[in-house]
Amino acid sequence: MGQTVIPSPLTPVQAARLLVLRNYITYRSAWKLFLTGFLEPVFYLFSIGVGVGQLVEGFELNGEPISYAAFVAPGMLAASAFNGALMDSTYNVFFKLKYDKLYDQMLATPLTTRDVARGEIAWGLIRGSTYSAAFLLVMAAMGLISSWWAVLALPAAILIAFAFSAVCMGLTTYMKSFQDFDKITLAQLPLFLFSATFFPVTEFGDGALRWLVEATPLYRGVVLCRELTTGELSWASGVSVVYLLLMGLLGLAIVRRRLDLLLLK
Amino acid sequence: MATKLSPVEGAARQVDYWWTVFKRTWRGGAISSFVAPLFYVVAMGVLLGGFIEGDPSRLEGATSYLDFVVPGLVASHAMQIAVGETTYPVMGGIKWHKTYLAQMATPLSVRDIVNAHLGFVLFRVASACAVFMLVLAPFGVFATWWGAVLAWLAQVLVGICFGCLVMAFSVRLRSEEGFGVLFRLGVVPLTLFSGAFFPIDNLGPALKWVAVVTPLWHGVDLSRMLCLDHVDAGAALVHVAVLAVLTVVGWRLAVTGLEKRLEV
């Protein structure tokens, strides 16, 4: 690695802007894929929240009665931010890194590995937050929001996406083949299904299992979104925010180090 | 062309090829086709089911939500496997690996290629559903053993029906972008709204009729009737007939579509 540092003619913001623009242009031809991405959480909300919800009797959250749809909806908001971030930062990044050699090409320009990491994550966040905003509007239209705190559910969803994008992009740099994605599915699905998305965490009793669930990042995101849409904030909400923020920053540091190692050595 | 192979001969010649494909890829499929649905059974059937009253009049005759949801989950699982095997692999055969083109350079015809590929789909669906049903047996969700066996055949029929229909779609597609749209606008809504997770009566009268015309609903209902031993013979025959007709139509369209694509 060269010892002399050539000053980049681009500021980090300019560099990120260029990368976002690049992704925007490539996605323009796949607009159907972009548009339909928003539908998935809405389908889940209608199926599980409304369809299955008609079978669920007397659901409670912290001792207060709540409709099952209002319980599931913030869980779907968090889960869709999570799923979207995971897709963008694993499959897409792996493909660009290994097959397209896209990052090699980018590094032949004044862009640095830091710019690549920040730019890719920024694009994922922009894409994800349009979905989250649309989903929140659907929730509001269906009368599933009971507090003005819900306005903060959008930044909360973006925070979830940031934490998972950064960490998963870091993990993707360790992957050797598409077979490794099974491990991602194996982690993704239990997180999606057991993070108090479809039923409260109290279902796991009071033992070690419940502690384990409460320590996972998606659970923190789900309860954060739920606290915001129902207006039941507590000190634990702050814990969730700090947890996700630290997770994202840690991931970003790993991505930078790994891209340096993979592309600049 | 000198000789035309009989359908059996044509398919038999490709067994070694598909067996090699299976040996190289089954591990990847093992997790998605087995561990994943089991997670769904535990999360939805057992844990969420704890909040749902086991009222047979609201659960199409099932006495618990777990009993209700399992037959539908396996049927939609059959669909997902079939769709997975007839989307990207079909485009691979035409566009990326060009296996179909290589096969066409031998005495094989398009019909033989389609048959062998669908035979592989049949094998994948049948084996995955069999394993899944066996794992679910200890949960006590099957009313009778023969009902479970017949339900397994119904699930296999769902798989081959979707295999044929989706292959007919895939052979006409130019870019893989269409698959993403198929998954999001086809597979996901079918999974969620075809009566697998809740009775389609809950959809309201208008949407209920949309669900009734989808092939997955016929498969889900058939699978559930057999698992719960609540068989309505007339409805069961209609389900089988619909799935069988769609299978034949899909197969025909897959063959003609691929013939056009390979310009025979």
Short mmCIF file of C-alpha atoms in Angstrom, two decimals:
data_model
loop_
_atom_site.label_atom_id
_atom_site.label_comp_id
_atom_site.label_asym_id
_atom_site.label_seq_id
_atom_site.Cartn_x
_atom_site.Cartn_y
_atom_site.Cartn_z
CA MET A 1 0.00 0.00 0.00
CA GLY A 2 1.31 3.42 -0.89
CA GLN A 3 2.47 5.60 1.95
CA THR A 4 1.82 8.90 0.24
CA VAL A 5 -1.75 10.06 0.55
CA ILE A 6 -3.03 11.78 -2.55
CA PRO A 7 -5.63 14.33 -1.58
CA SER A 8 -8.97 13.47 -3.17
CA PRO A 9 -10.53 16.20 -5.28
CA LEU A 10 -13.92 15.16 -3.93
CA THR A 11 -15.41 15.82 -0.52
CA PRO A 12 -17.16 12.81 1.12
CA VAL A 13 -20.55 14.37 0.39
CA GLN A 14 -19.75 14.92 -3.28
CA ALA A 15 -18.48 11.35 -3.57
CA ALA A 16 -21.57 9.89 -1.93
CA ARG A 17 -23.74 12.00 -4.22
CA LEU A 18 -22.01 10.55 -7.28
CA LEU A 19 -22.51 6.98 -6.11
CA VAL A 20 -26.16 7.58 -5.31
CA LEU A 21 -26.62 9.10 -8.75
CA ARG A 22 -24.98 6.07 -10.34
CA ASN A 23 -27.31 3.69 -8.54
CA TYR A 24 -30.29 5.85 -9.42
CA ILE A 25 -29.42 5.69 -13.11
CA THR A 26 -28.99 1.90 -13.12
CA TYR A 27 -32.22 1.42 -11.17
CA ARG A 28 -34.20 3.64 -13.54
CA SER A 29 -34.38 0.80 -16.06
CA ALA A 30 -35.60 -1.56 -13.33
CA TRP A 31 -38.32 0.72 -12.04
CA LYS A 32 -40.85 -2.10 -11.70
CA LEU A 33 -38.54 -3.77 -9.22
CA PHE A 34 -38.17 -0.50 -7.34
CA LEU A 35 -41.90 0.16 -7.21
CA THR A 36 -42.99 -3.34 -6.20
CA GLY A 37 -40.48 -3.40 -3.34
CA PHE A 38 -42.87 -1.23 -1.39
CA LEU A 39 -45.70 -3.75 -1.72
CA GLU A 40 -44.21 -6.63 0.22
CA PRO A 41 -44.68 -5.25 3.77
CA VAL A 42 -48.14 -4.00 2.79
CA PHE A 43 -49.09 -7.52 1.68
CA TYR A 44 -47.83 -8.91 4.98
CA LEU A 45 -49.79 -6.28 6.89
CA PHE A 46 -53.03 -7.14 5.11
CA SER A 47 -52.51 -10.89 5.29
CA ILE A 48 -51.23 -11.36 8.82
CA GLY A 49 -52.51 -8.16 10.43
CA VAL A 50 -55.97 -8.11 8.92
CA GLY A 51 -56.62 -11.67 7.69
CA VAL A 52 -55.11 -13.61 10.59
CA GLY A 53 -55.95 -10.68 12.89
CA GLN A 54 -59.65 -11.51 12.55
CA LEU A 55 -58.93 -14.82 14.28
CA VAL A 56 -56.91 -13.30 17.13
CA GLU A 57 -58.96 -12.49 20.22
CA GLY A 58 -58.31 -9.83 22.84
CA PHE A 59 -54.74 -8.83 22.10
CA GLU A 60 -52.90 -6.72 24.67
CA LEU A 61 -49.76 -4.59 24.68
CA ASN A 62 -48.43 -3.64 28.13
CA GLY A 63 -51.84 -4.39 29.61
CA GLU A 64 -53.67 -2.12 27.15
CA PRO A 65 -55.97 -3.62 24.51
CA ILE A 66 -54.68 -3.13 20.95
CA SER A 67 -55.93 -4.44 17.62
CA TYR A 68 -53.73 -7.16 16.17
CA ALA A 69 -53.15 -5.11 12.99
CA ALA A 70 -51.91 -2.15 15.06
CA PHE A 71 -49.55 -4.52 16.85
CA VAL A 72 -48.16 -6.14 13.68
CA ALA A 73 -47.86 -2.98 11.54
CA PRO A 74 -44.86 -1.36 13.31
CA GLY A 75 -43.22 -4.80 13.33
CA MET A 76 -43.64 -4.95 9.54
CA LEU A 77 -42.21 -1.44 9.23
CA ALA A 78 -39.07 -2.47 11.10
CA ALA A 79 -38.85 -5.84 9.38
CA SER A 80 -39.13 -4.32 5.92
CA ALA A 81 -36.35 -1.83 6.69
CA PHE A 82 -34.31 -4.83 7.87
CA ASN A 83 -35.10 -7.05 4.86
CA GLY A 84 -34.46 -4.27 2.38
CA ALA A 85 -31.12 -3.37 3.95
CA LEU A 86 -30.13 -7.03 3.98
CA MET A 87 -30.90 -7.54 0.29
CA ASP A 88 -29.07 -4.40 -0.79
CA SER A 89 -26.00 -4.99 1.32
CA THR A 90 -25.57 -8.72 0.71
CA TYR A 91 -26.69 -9.98 -2.73
CA ASN A 92 -26.21 -6.70 -4.55
CA VAL A 93 -22.88 -5.86 -2.94
CA PHE A 94 -21.54 -9.38 -3.43
CA PHE A 95 -22.45 -9.29 -7.09
CA LYS A 96 -20.79 -5.92 -7.62
CA LEU A 97 -17.71 -6.90 -5.65
CA LYS A 98 -17.11 -10.31 -7.15
CA TYR A 99 -18.68 -10.46 -10.62
CA ASP A 100 -19.12 -6.94 -11.89
CA LYS A 101 -15.82 -5.82 -10.33
CA LEU A 102 -17.62 -2.54 -9.99
CA TYR A 103 -15.68 -1.36 -6.94
CA ASP A 104 -12.36 -1.98 -8.66
CA GLN A 105 -13.54 0.34 -11.41
CA MET A 106 -14.69 2.95 -8.95
CA LEU A 107 -11.37 2.92 -7.13
CA ALA A 108 -9.62 3.67 -10.39
CA THR A 109 -11.34 7.05 -10.13
CA PRO A 110 -10.73 9.56 -7.33
CA LEU A 111 -13.21 7.61 -5.15
CA THR A 112 -11.81 5.96 -2.02
CA THR A 113 -12.97 2.80 -0.23
CA ARG A 114 -14.62 5.02 2.39
CA ASP A 115 -16.55 6.80 -0.33
CA VAL A 116 -17.70 3.47 -1.75
CA ALA A 117 -18.89 2.23 1.65
CA ARG A 118 -20.68 5.45 2.50
CA GLY A 119 -22.17 5.87 -0.97
CA GLU A 120 -23.56 2.35 -1.21
CA ILE A 121 -25.08 2.55 2.26
CA ALA A 122 -26.49 6.01 1.55
CA TRP A 123 -28.24 4.69 -1.57
CA GLY A 124 -29.71 1.77 0.37
CA LEU A 125 -30.99 4.18 3.02
CA ILE A 126 -32.61 6.49 0.48
CA ARG A 127 -34.33 3.58 -1.24
CA GLY A 128 -35.42 2.03 2.03
CA SER A 129 -36.70 5.26 3.51
CA THR A 130 -39.03 5.88 0.55
CA TYR A 131 -40.55 2.44 1.25
CA SER A 132 -40.78 3.14 4.99
CA ALA A 133 -42.42 6.53 4.43
CA ALA A 134 -44.99 5.00 2.08
CA PHE A 135 -45.71 2.23 4.57
CA LEU A 136 -46.22 4.74 7.38
CA LEU A 137 -48.76 6.55 5.20
CA VAL A 138 -50.60 3.25 4.67
CA MET A 139 -50.60 2.70 8.44
CA ALA A 140 -51.96 6.20 9.03
CA ALA A 141 -54.68 5.71 6.40
CA MET A 142 -55.73 2.45 8.07
CA GLY A 143 -55.91 4.15 11.46
CA LEU A 144 -53.11 2.03 12.94
CA ILE A 145 -51.18 4.96 14.42
CA SER A 146 -52.19 6.30 17.81
CA SER A 147 -49.51 8.89 18.60
CA TRP A 148 -47.71 11.86 17.03
CA TRP A 149 -44.44 10.19 18.05
CA ALA A 150 -45.03 8.06 14.93
CA VAL A 151 -43.38 10.86 12.93
CA LEU A 152 -40.13 9.61 14.46
CA ALA A 153 -40.80 6.08 13.25
CA LEU A 154 -39.36 7.06 9.85
CA PRO A 155 -35.93 8.01 11.26
CA ALA A 156 -36.15 4.89 13.43
CA ALA A 157 -36.65 2.73 10.33
CA ILE A 158 -33.72 4.47 8.65
CA LEU A 159 -31.60 3.78 11.72
CA ILE A 160 -32.50 0.07 11.53
CA ALA A 161 -31.59 0.02 7.85
CA PHE A 162 -28.28 1.77 8.58
CA ALA A 163 -27.28 -0.66 11.34
CA PHE A 164 -28.02 -3.75 9.23
CA SER A 165 -26.64 -2.34 5.96
CA ALA A 166 -23.28 -1.56 7.52
CA VAL A 167 -22.88 -4.86 9.38
CA CYS A 168 -24.15 -7.02 6.50
CA MET A 169 -21.97 -5.25 3.95
CA GLY A 170 -19.06 -5.99 6.27
CA LEU A 171 -20.04 -9.66 6.46
CA THR A 172 -20.50 -9.86 2.69
CA THR A 173 -16.82 -9.00 2.18
CA TYR A 174 -15.99 -12.33 3.87
CA MET A 175 -18.16 -14.37 1.53
CA LYS A 176 -16.60 -16.64 -1.03
CA SER A 177 -19.57 -17.94 -3.05
CA PHE A 178 -23.32 -17.71 -3.36
CA GLN A 179 -23.58 -20.83 -1.18
CA ASP A 180 -22.64 -18.63 1.77
CA PHE A 181 -25.94 -16.81 1.41
CA ASP A 182 -27.66 -19.79 3.03
CA LYS A 183 -26.09 -18.62 6.26
CA ILE A 184 -27.69 -15.20 5.71
CA THR A 185 -31.11 -16.81 5.15
CA LEU A 186 -30.55 -18.92 8.22
CA ALA A 187 -30.01 -15.79 10.33
CA GLN A 188 -32.53 -13.58 8.53
CA LEU A 189 -35.60 -15.77 8.89
CA PRO A 190 -35.52 -16.42 12.66
CA LEU A 191 -34.79 -12.73 13.24
CA PHE A 192 -37.78 -11.81 11.07
CA LEU A 193 -40.15 -14.31 12.68
CA PHE A 194 -39.11 -14.21 16.34
CA SER A 195 -38.29 -10.53 16.98
CA ALA A 196 -41.70 -9.77 18.53
CA THR A 197 -42.88 -8.99 15.00
CA PHE A 198 -45.90 -11.33 15.02
CA PHE A 199 -46.40 -11.93 18.76
CA PRO A 200 -45.11 -10.30 21.95
CA VAL A 201 -41.76 -11.27 23.43
CA THR A 202 -43.57 -12.53 26.56
CA GLU A 203 -44.34 -15.69 24.56
CA PHE A 204 -40.77 -16.75 25.27
CA GLY A 205 -41.37 -16.84 29.04
CA ASP A 206 -38.99 -15.14 31.47
CA GLY A 207 -35.90 -17.23 30.91
CA ALA A 208 -32.73 -17.12 28.85
CA LEU A 209 -34.62 -17.36 25.55
CA ARG A 210 -36.37 -14.08 26.19
CA TRP A 211 -33.12 -12.37 27.15
CA LEU A 212 -31.57 -13.66 23.96
CA VAL A 213 -34.41 -12.26 21.85
CA GLU A 214 -34.27 -8.91 23.64
CA ALA A 215 -30.56 -8.66 22.91
CA THR A 216 -30.97 -9.07 19.13
CA PRO A 217 -30.86 -5.94 16.98
CA LEU A 218 -34.09 -6.47 15.05
CA TYR A 219 -36.02 -6.88 18.30
CA ARG A 220 -34.67 -3.48 19.43
CA GLY A 221 -35.81 -2.00 16.13
CA VAL A 222 -39.27 -3.58 16.26
CA VAL A 223 -40.01 -2.41 19.80
CA LEU A 224 -38.64 1.04 19.00
CA CYS A 225 -41.03 1.39 16.05
CA ARG A 226 -43.89 0.00 18.13
CA GLU A 227 -43.17 2.39 21.00
CA LEU A 228 -43.24 5.28 18.56
CA THR A 229 -46.47 4.38 16.73
CA THR A 230 -48.30 3.68 20.00
CA GLY A 231 -46.69 6.55 21.93
CA GLU A 232 -45.50 4.27 24.75
CA LEU A 233 -41.95 5.54 25.00
CA SER A 234 -39.61 4.50 27.81
CA TRP A 235 -35.92 4.58 28.71
CA ALA A 236 -35.55 1.31 26.82
CA SER A 237 -36.30 3.27 23.63
CA GLY A 238 -33.08 5.19 24.20
CA VAL A 239 -31.19 1.93 24.68
CA SER A 240 -32.49 0.73 21.31
CA VAL A 241 -31.34 3.91 19.57
CA VAL A 242 -27.83 3.76 21.03
CA TYR A 243 -27.58 0.02 20.31
CA LEU A 244 -28.48 0.42 16.62
CA LEU A 245 -26.28 3.49 16.18
CA LEU A 246 -23.22 1.75 17.62
CA MET A 247 -23.92 -1.34 15.53
CA GLY A 248 -24.01 0.76 12.35
CA LEU A 249 -20.79 2.62 13.15
CA LEU A 250 -19.02 -0.63 13.98
CA GLY A 251 -20.19 -2.12 10.69
CA LEU A 252 -18.97 0.91 8.77
CA ALA A 253 -15.51 0.59 10.33
CA ILE A 254 -15.37 -3.11 9.35
CA VAL A 255 -16.44 -2.36 5.77
CA ARG A 256 -13.73 0.27 5.38
CA ARG A 257 -11.03 -2.02 6.69
CA ARG A 258 -12.15 -4.98 4.60
CA LEU A 259 -12.48 -3.05 1.35
CA ASP A 260 -8.97 -1.65 1.88
CA LEU A 261 -7.71 -5.18 2.38
CA LEU A 262 -9.59 -6.69 -0.57
CA LEU A 263 -9.20 -3.98 -3.16
CA LEU A 264 -6.08 -1.97 -2.35
CA LYS A 265 -3.51 -4.53 -1.25
CA MET B 1 -33.27 -34.96 -38.36
CA ALA B 2 -32.68 -38.65 -38.53
CA THR B 3 -34.53 -40.13 -35.58
CA LYS B 4 -37.06 -38.80 -33.16
CA LEU B 5 -36.81 -40.13 -29.62
CA SER B 6 -39.83 -41.40 -27.72
CA PRO B 7 -40.76 -39.22 -24.71
CA VAL B 8 -39.50 -41.83 -22.26
CA GLU B 9 -36.24 -42.30 -24.12
CA GLY B 10 -35.76 -38.55 -24.42
CA ALA B 11 -36.24 -37.96 -20.71
CA ALA B 12 -34.19 -40.99 -19.73
CA ARG B 13 -31.16 -39.66 -21.59
CA GLN B 14 -31.05 -36.62 -19.30
CA VAL B 15 -31.29 -38.38 -15.97
CA ASP B 16 -27.53 -38.33 -15.44
CA TYR B 17 -27.41 -34.59 -16.18
CA TRP B 18 -30.14 -33.70 -13.67
CA TRP B 19 -28.75 -36.12 -11.11
CA THR B 20 -25.43 -34.27 -11.32
CA VAL B 21 -27.23 -30.95 -10.91
CA PHE B 22 -29.00 -32.33 -7.85
CA LYS B 23 -25.81 -33.68 -6.28
CA ARG B 24 -24.15 -30.29 -6.65
CA THR B 25 -27.00 -28.11 -5.44
CA TRP B 26 -29.06 -30.01 -2.87
CA ARG B 27 -27.17 -28.58 0.10
CA GLY B 28 -28.10 -25.05 -0.87
CA GLY B 29 -31.74 -26.06 -1.20
CA ALA B 30 -31.78 -28.05 2.03
CA ILE B 31 -31.83 -24.97 4.24
CA SER B 32 -34.32 -22.91 2.25
CA SER B 33 -36.61 -25.84 1.53
CA PHE B 34 -36.58 -27.35 4.97
CA VAL B 35 -35.34 -25.26 7.88
CA ALA B 36 -37.14 -22.14 6.65
CA PRO B 37 -40.68 -23.61 6.59
CA LEU B 38 -40.06 -25.19 9.98
CA PHE B 39 -39.38 -21.73 11.40
CA TYR B 40 -42.73 -20.64 9.97
CA VAL B 41 -44.53 -23.58 11.59
CA VAL B 42 -43.09 -22.72 15.01
CA ALA B 43 -43.56 -18.94 14.72
CA MET B 44 -47.00 -18.88 13.12
CA GLY B 45 -48.53 -22.21 14.01
CA VAL B 46 -47.30 -22.73 17.56
CA LEU B 47 -46.51 -19.27 18.98
CA LEU B 48 -48.96 -17.00 17.15
CA GLY B 49 -51.47 -19.88 17.19
CA GLY B 50 -51.47 -19.59 20.98
CA PHE B 51 -53.48 -16.38 20.59
CA ILE B 52 -56.08 -17.96 18.32
CA GLU B 53 -59.06 -19.87 19.61
CA GLY B 54 -59.34 -23.39 18.13
CA ASP B 55 -62.89 -22.91 16.89
CA PRO B 56 -63.67 -25.39 14.07
CA SER B 57 -66.46 -23.17 12.71
CA ARG B 58 -63.97 -20.35 12.04
CA LEU B 59 -60.99 -22.51 11.02
CA GLU B 60 -62.58 -24.63 8.29
CA GLY B 61 -62.97 -27.58 10.62
CA ALA B 62 -59.56 -27.42 12.32
CA THR B 63 -59.50 -27.62 16.12
CA SER B 64 -56.34 -25.53 16.46
CA TYR B 65 -54.60 -22.86 14.38
CA LEU B 66 -51.58 -25.13 14.03
CA ASP B 67 -53.73 -27.85 12.43
CA PHE B 68 -55.21 -25.20 10.17
CA VAL B 69 -51.99 -23.57 9.03
CA VAL B 70 -49.73 -26.58 8.42
CA PRO B 71 -51.44 -28.08 5.30
CA GLY B 72 -51.52 -24.65 3.69
CA LEU B 73 -47.89 -23.94 4.54
CA VAL B 74 -46.73 -27.18 2.91
CA ALA B 75 -48.81 -26.51 -0.21
CA SER B 76 -47.46 -22.99 -0.65
CA HIS B 77 -43.99 -24.39 0.04
CA ALA B 78 -44.49 -26.77 -2.91
CA MET B 79 -45.32 -23.76 -5.07
CA GLN B 80 -42.23 -21.86 -3.93
CA ILE B 81 -39.87 -24.74 -4.70
CA ALA B 82 -41.41 -25.21 -8.14
CA VAL B 83 -41.15 -21.48 -8.90
CA GLY B 84 -37.54 -21.41 -7.71
CA GLU B 85 -36.62 -24.30 -10.02
CA THR B 86 -38.36 -22.92 -13.10
CA THR B 87 -37.26 -19.28 -13.05
CA TYR B 88 -33.50 -18.62 -12.91
CA PRO B 89 -32.52 -22.18 -13.94
CA VAL B 90 -34.70 -21.92 -17.08
CA MET B 91 -33.20 -18.58 -18.04
CA GLY B 92 -29.79 -20.12 -17.32
CA GLY B 93 -30.54 -22.90 -19.80
CA ILE B 94 -31.48 -20.42 -22.50
CA LYS B 95 -29.29 -17.40 -21.88
CA TRP B 96 -26.44 -17.85 -19.38
CA HIS B 97 -25.19 -21.46 -19.38
CA LYS B 98 -27.03 -22.25 -22.61
CA THR B 99 -27.55 -25.86 -21.52
CA TYR B 100 -30.73 -26.09 -23.58
CA LEU B 101 -28.86 -25.06 -26.69
CA ALA B 102 -26.26 -27.73 -26.05
CA GLN B 103 -29.00 -30.31 -25.52
CA MET B 104 -30.67 -29.27 -28.76
CA ALA B 105 -27.50 -30.13 -30.63
CA THR B 106 -28.16 -33.79 -29.73
CA PRO B 107 -31.14 -35.89 -30.89
CA LEU B 108 -33.18 -34.41 -28.01
CA SER B 109 -36.21 -32.31 -28.91
CA VAL B 110 -37.62 -29.29 -27.07
CA ARG B 111 -40.33 -31.51 -25.64
CA ASP B 112 -37.71 -33.86 -24.16
CA ILE B 113 -35.83 -30.94 -22.61
CA VAL B 114 -38.99 -29.54 -21.03
CA ASN B 115 -40.02 -32.97 -19.77
CA ALA B 116 -36.68 -33.66 -18.14
CA HIS B 117 -36.52 -30.25 -16.48
CA LEU B 118 -40.07 -30.67 -15.16
CA GLY B 119 -39.24 -34.20 -14.05
CA PHE B 120 -36.50 -32.70 -11.92
CA VAL B 121 -38.97 -30.15 -10.50
CA LEU B 122 -41.34 -33.02 -9.67
CA PHE B 123 -38.55 -34.85 -7.86
CA ARG B 124 -37.52 -31.75 -5.89
CA VAL B 125 -41.09 -30.93 -4.84
CA ALA B 126 -41.96 -34.54 -3.98
CA SER B 127 -38.88 -35.11 -1.86
CA ALA B 128 -39.00 -31.74 -0.07
CA CYS B 129 -42.70 -32.07 0.76
CA ALA B 130 -42.27 -35.67 1.91
CA VAL B 131 -39.51 -34.69 4.33
CA PHE B 132 -41.51 -31.70 5.53
CA MET B 133 -44.65 -33.79 6.13
CA LEU B 134 -42.67 -36.43 8.01
CA VAL B 135 -41.14 -33.79 10.29
CA LEU B 136 -44.58 -32.34 10.98
CA ALA B 137 -46.15 -35.70 11.86
CA PRO B 138 -45.00 -35.58 15.53
CA PHE B 139 -46.83 -32.25 15.93
CA GLY B 140 -50.04 -34.30 15.71
CA VAL B 141 -51.51 -32.24 12.90
CA PHE B 142 -52.70 -35.07 10.66
CA ALA B 143 -56.09 -36.68 11.30
CA THR B 144 -55.27 -39.92 9.45
CA TRP B 145 -52.09 -41.31 7.89
CA TRP B 146 -53.71 -41.96 4.51
CA GLY B 147 -55.06 -38.39 4.47
CA ALA B 148 -51.51 -37.15 4.96
CA VAL B 149 -50.29 -39.31 2.08
CA LEU B 150 -53.05 -38.06 -0.22
CA ALA B 151 -52.31 -34.48 0.90
CA TRP B 152 -48.69 -35.04 -0.09
CA LEU B 153 -49.87 -36.07 -3.58
CA ALA B 154 -51.98 -32.91 -3.71
CA GLN B 155 -48.92 -30.82 -2.80
CA VAL B 156 -46.90 -32.54 -5.54
CA LEU B 157 -49.70 -31.67 -7.98
CA VAL B 158 -49.51 -28.03 -6.86
CA GLY B 159 -45.75 -28.10 -7.45
CA ILE B 160 -45.91 -29.54 -10.94
CA CYS B 161 -48.80 -27.22 -11.88
CA PHE B 162 -46.78 -24.15 -10.90
CA GLY B 163 -43.66 -25.67 -12.45
CA CYS B 164 -45.42 -25.89 -15.84
CA LEU B 165 -47.07 -22.46 -15.62
CA VAL B 166 -43.93 -20.63 -14.49
CA MET B 167 -41.77 -22.40 -17.04
CA ALA B 168 -44.17 -21.20 -19.73
CA PHE B 169 -43.58 -17.69 -18.38
CA SER B 170 -39.81 -18.01 -18.01
CA VAL B 171 -39.15 -19.28 -21.55
CA ARG B 172 -40.73 -16.08 -22.89
CA LEU B 173 -38.77 -13.71 -20.66
CA ARG B 174 -35.79 -11.72 -21.96
CA SER B 175 -34.40 -10.34 -18.71
CA GLU B 176 -34.27 -11.67 -15.16
CA GLU B 177 -35.88 -8.48 -13.89
CA GLY B 178 -39.23 -10.13 -14.61
CA PHE B 179 -38.52 -12.77 -11.96
CA GLY B 180 -38.29 -10.16 -9.21
CA VAL B 181 -41.67 -8.83 -10.28
CA LEU B 182 -43.09 -12.39 -10.47
CA PHE B 183 -41.97 -13.05 -6.90
CA ARG B 184 -43.34 -9.81 -5.54
CA LEU B 185 -46.61 -9.66 -7.46
CA GLY B 186 -47.19 -13.41 -7.82
CA VAL B 187 -45.52 -15.66 -5.30
CA VAL B 188 -45.71 -13.41 -2.21
CA PRO B 189 -49.39 -12.42 -2.55
CA LEU B 190 -50.36 -15.99 -3.46
CA THR B 191 -48.57 -17.29 -0.38
CA LEU B 192 -50.21 -14.70 1.85
CA PHE B 193 -53.77 -14.61 0.46
CA SER B 194 -54.54 -18.10 -0.86
CA GLY B 195 -56.03 -19.37 2.35
CA ALA B 196 -52.78 -20.74 3.77
CA PHE B 197 -52.69 -18.40 6.80
CA PHE B 198 -56.38 -17.61 7.24
CA PRO B 199 -59.72 -18.74 5.73
CA ILE B 200 -60.40 -16.83 2.52
CA ASP B 201 -63.85 -15.89 3.91
CA ASN B 202 -61.92 -13.29 5.96
CA LEU B 203 -60.98 -11.49 2.73
CA GLY B 204 -64.49 -10.22 2.14
CA PRO B 205 -66.75 -11.31 -0.75
CA ALA B 206 -64.95 -9.56 -3.65
CA LEU B 207 -61.37 -10.54 -2.81
CA LYS B 208 -62.53 -14.01 -1.87
CA TRP B 209 -63.40 -14.65 -5.50
CA VAL B 210 -59.97 -13.52 -6.59
CA ALA B 211 -58.48 -16.08 -4.21
CA VAL B 212 -60.83 -18.81 -5.44
CA VAL B 213 -59.57 -18.53 -9.02
CA THR B 214 -55.88 -18.85 -8.07
CA PRO B 215 -54.39 -22.31 -8.46
CA LEU B 216 -52.70 -22.17 -5.06
CA TRP B 217 -56.02 -21.88 -3.25
CA HIS B 218 -57.23 -25.08 -4.88
CA GLY B 219 -54.08 -26.81 -3.70
CA VAL B 220 -54.25 -25.36 -0.18
CA ASP B 221 -57.90 -26.34 0.24
CA LEU B 222 -57.30 -29.83 -1.11
CA SER B 223 -54.27 -30.33 1.12
CA ARG B 224 -56.21 -29.08 4.16
CA MET B 225 -59.32 -31.21 3.53
CA LEU B 226 -57.15 -34.30 3.33
CA CYS B 227 -54.99 -33.50 6.35
CA LEU B 228 -58.01 -32.70 8.53
CA ASP B 229 -60.08 -35.59 7.12
CA HIS B 230 -62.88 -33.17 6.20
CA VAL B 231 -63.15 -34.18 2.57
CA ASP B 232 -65.93 -32.78 0.40
CA ALA B 233 -65.70 -35.13 -2.58
CA GLY B 234 -67.22 -32.70 -5.09
CA ALA B 235 -64.92 -29.83 -4.12
CA ALA B 236 -61.92 -32.15 -4.08
CA LEU B 237 -62.64 -33.28 -7.64
CA VAL B 238 -62.96 -29.67 -8.79
CA HIS B 239 -59.60 -28.85 -7.17
CA VAL B 240 -57.87 -31.78 -8.84
CA ALA B 241 -59.46 -30.97 -12.20
CA VAL B 242 -58.43 -27.29 -12.07
CA LEU B 243 -54.84 -28.13 -11.16
CA ALA B 244 -54.64 -30.87 -13.80
CA VAL B 245 -56.01 -28.65 -16.58
CA LEU B 246 -53.62 -25.82 -15.66
CA THR B 247 -50.74 -28.29 -15.63
CA VAL B 248 -51.53 -29.46 -19.16
CA VAL B 249 -52.01 -25.90 -20.45
CA GLY B 250 -48.77 -24.77 -18.76
CA TRP B 251 -46.84 -27.71 -20.18
CA ARG B 252 -48.11 -27.01 -23.69
CA LEU B 253 -47.21 -23.31 -23.41
CA ALA B 254 -43.77 -24.16 -22.04
CA VAL B 255 -43.04 -26.42 -25.03
CA THR B 256 -44.32 -23.98 -27.66
CA GLY B 257 -42.59 -21.04 -25.96
CA LEU B 258 -39.25 -22.79 -25.84
CA GLU B 259 -39.65 -23.95 -29.43
CA LYS B 260 -40.09 -20.35 -30.52
CA ARG B 261 -37.16 -19.24 -28.40
CA LEU B 262 -34.79 -21.87 -29.72
CA GLU B 263 -36.22 -21.40 -33.22
CA VAL B 264 -36.74 -25.04 -34.01
#
